[in-house]
Amino acid sequence: MRVLTGLISCIAAMSASVSFAQGVLGLERFDAHKVVRVELPDRASYERMREISDDMWSHRGGPGAKEFRVSPAQLETLRASGIEFEILVDNVQALIDAERASLLAPRGVGADFFADYRRYDEISDFVDGLVLANPALCSRESVGFSLENREIFALRIAGPNGPAQRPAIVLNSLQHAREWVSGSTSLYIANELVEGYGVDARITEALDSVAVYIIPVVNPDGYVHTWDVNRLWRKNRRNNGGGTFGVDLNRNWSVGWGLNSGSSASGSNDTYRGPSPFSEPESQALSSYIASIPNARAHVDLHSYSELILSPWSYTVDASPDAASFDNLNAALRDAIAGVHGRFYLAGPGGSTLYLASGTAPDWTYGEHGIFSWTIELRPATAQQGGFILPPDQIVPTGEETLSAALVLAEFAARDVTFYDEVAPDALDAAGGSAVAVRAYASPGVTIDQNASSLRWRSGSAGPFQSLALEFGSANLLRAVLPAASCTQPIEFYYEVALDTGSGVVIATYPALGADEPLSRGVFDIGYSFDDTFASDLGWTVGAPGDTATTGLWVRGVPNPTNYQPGSGNPDGSGAECFYTGFSAPGAGDGVADIDGGTTTLTSPVIDALAAGDDPYLVYARWFGTTGAPNDYLRVFLSNDAGATWTLVENVNFDARRWERREVRVADLLAPTSQMRVRLVAADGGSASLAEAAVDDVQFLARSCDSIPGDLNGDGVVNFADLNTVLSNFGASGAPGSTPGDATGDGTVNFSDLNVVLSNFGSTR
Ligand code: 0X9
Ligand code: ZN
């Protein structure tokens, strides 16, 4: 394969220089054009900027910060407009010239295909070479033809060992002609998958369970145009009449099509949506092709640049029905990419994270077919690193990190259900009432049968599991409240969900091995010295000397959901209220009132932490969403002298955008006293970042276990309930320690058990 690849690139390199030289004559120039970074705090200034230049290059860099290309004349208009700007690229033509020079430089024989950008014909030849060398793994399929009659082709890659009808993922690139690295990336992924099959265990397993469809060049005419005529061409090559050309293919899809808020009706505009949905052969062909793929579960439309992971919706700021599932997958994709070269892509729904775009491919794939779909904007982060003219030595690292994201999606597609955010108290209450929870979402095409799903639990580590109903809440939450149980042994449990896959019902468990490897928690008699669900005011104070934040101060109530702030208090606890920073109106977008300007402090009343026992634990749930890690932070402190001195409990200086429960033994940090206070300091450490914190369910509790013989249900009293358990199980036998009614723990329920219950009848602890 390597040899063949080398050969192809060698031939291709020769033909590239020839046809390239021909094209040079007609190249459009961008002398003295600049790329500027502008601050556009509101919709009106955004619209004004788009009137000055419709060539938006990037949209990352905090709320309101965008990058635009401006001609010398447009720069003058910009200066006069009063919009604040900063010049990032002084001469766009210089970038293009440097790229041309490197493309014209002779490539050695056997040069790596991914050492530089490739023309349409070279990409097509490369795909042929891959198929020729690996016929058992991949095949070339025709998607359709462009306006100028170039073929749009796909590569289907699947291992020979899996089922024929398997879930699929779809990757496409180069809807936008000038975003060259997107094409290199999809092809890099194709090549790695093919070469890694049978070599790399993860790739082999992925390809044996899912099929991967890759469409490298969705817009061949536009792409050829960027090589021969105009390096910055974005759209297809439709003649719109009146001397204007091109429809933005990523505004031509039918879901959300036609909105002026996210596309243009004017043929001269770079986001021209075309006269009707799917008016263009390229978007029409790709959409029909995607619709024909059986069991597609994930799709990525690759673009550049800005380093972003954008989930639906793009055409509206409203949350999608699967917002919670997308949040989880967005984080998984972001972490997968960051894990390779440390690039932290910003992730969130496109419309609310960035700007509205109507008629995009991912909105259609998700909206029309329920396939989970993304726009991924690849390297670089800003125009200062080249923008669309990304240096070719960035192709391989970009490919490597994007491959890692593609594998996450392949593994997602291979599953029928995804479990995440499992949470349970370290100590369960013997009196009952402890809530345990996990989040779970079904993959596209699969539904969870709620009635056939349950929490399976048992007291002790042997014997049968019993079923407990699961409550299905918002944001994929599955929750159960445990009953009373003896504190002499742990509770073991696992989640069991029934899935309708369309071709039968399958059972999935969390943890994966279910009864063979259940979760386990100790059971205690729990006494509370302090238990605040924030349903009412128990005397917390907001503000402390030295606080500097000007917005986003702590407030008690029910938060409004944004990408960075939860929509409710800790779901494992009780009540929707909590303490949170800032106040954002729903739909107003992120960062409307996040923490700005420094720190804001929240302090508890004085608490007698010894009231329920002399070895107290501090328990709380916290949330911290940030784009400014590690400068932004949420710090938790504890004092045992009513606030005179403070000890750090934890410093959350990373993006922890989920409720997380913390249980800390006070004596491990400082001596427990009757004069304790808890303090939370949330800080915005940098200028343009988003930072939002929340806290809920703050408790001081003490654990003990004074079991009484005969108290079979662990409710603290030996009574008729326990007697009944013995009598109704009389004669039963089973595993020692977990047979109901077996008070002696010898494995059978007999007269000695009856004797234990009767002789302790009425005892309490
Ligand atoms: O505008 C686009 O089509 C994409 N950006 S690009 O710079 N590559 O042109 C982004 C579309 C994703 N959705 C939203 N921005 N809402
Ligand atoms: Zn694009």
Tab-separated table of C-alpha atoms and ligand atoms in Angstrom, residues 59 174-179 182 234 248 250-251 301-305 355 375-377 388, ligand 2:
chain	number	residue	atom	x	y	z
A	59	HIS	CA	-16.285	32.995	14.812
A	174	LEU	CA	-15.257	20.301	1.147
A	175	GLN	CA	-18.800	21.554	0.922
A	176	HIS	CA	-16.888	24.806	1.179
A	177	ALA	CA	-14.253	24.893	-1.524
A	178	ARG	CA	-11.560	26.927	0.201
A	179	GLU	CA	-11.505	24.806	3.365
A	182	SER	CA	-11.190	19.395	5.552
A	234	ARG	CA	-16.487	29.085	-0.941
A	248	ASP	CA	-23.477	28.193	-0.535
A	250	ASN	CA	-24.239	24.616	3.374
A	251	ARG	CA	-27.248	26.922	3.177
A	301	ASP	CA	-19.629	17.706	8.014
A	302	LEU	CA	-15.982	18.782	8.111
A	303	HIS	CA	-15.097	22.452	7.645
A	304	SER	CA	-12.369	24.840	8.573
A	305	TYR	CA	-11.456	26.857	10.452
A	355	TYR	CA	-24.141	32.435	14.962
A	375	THR	CA	-20.129	20.527	11.973
A	376	ILE	CA	-16.495	20.231	12.963
A	377	GLU	CA	-14.401	23.272	12.166
A	388	PHE	CA	-8.129	28.877	5.456
B	2	ZN	ZN	-17.206	25.757	5.852
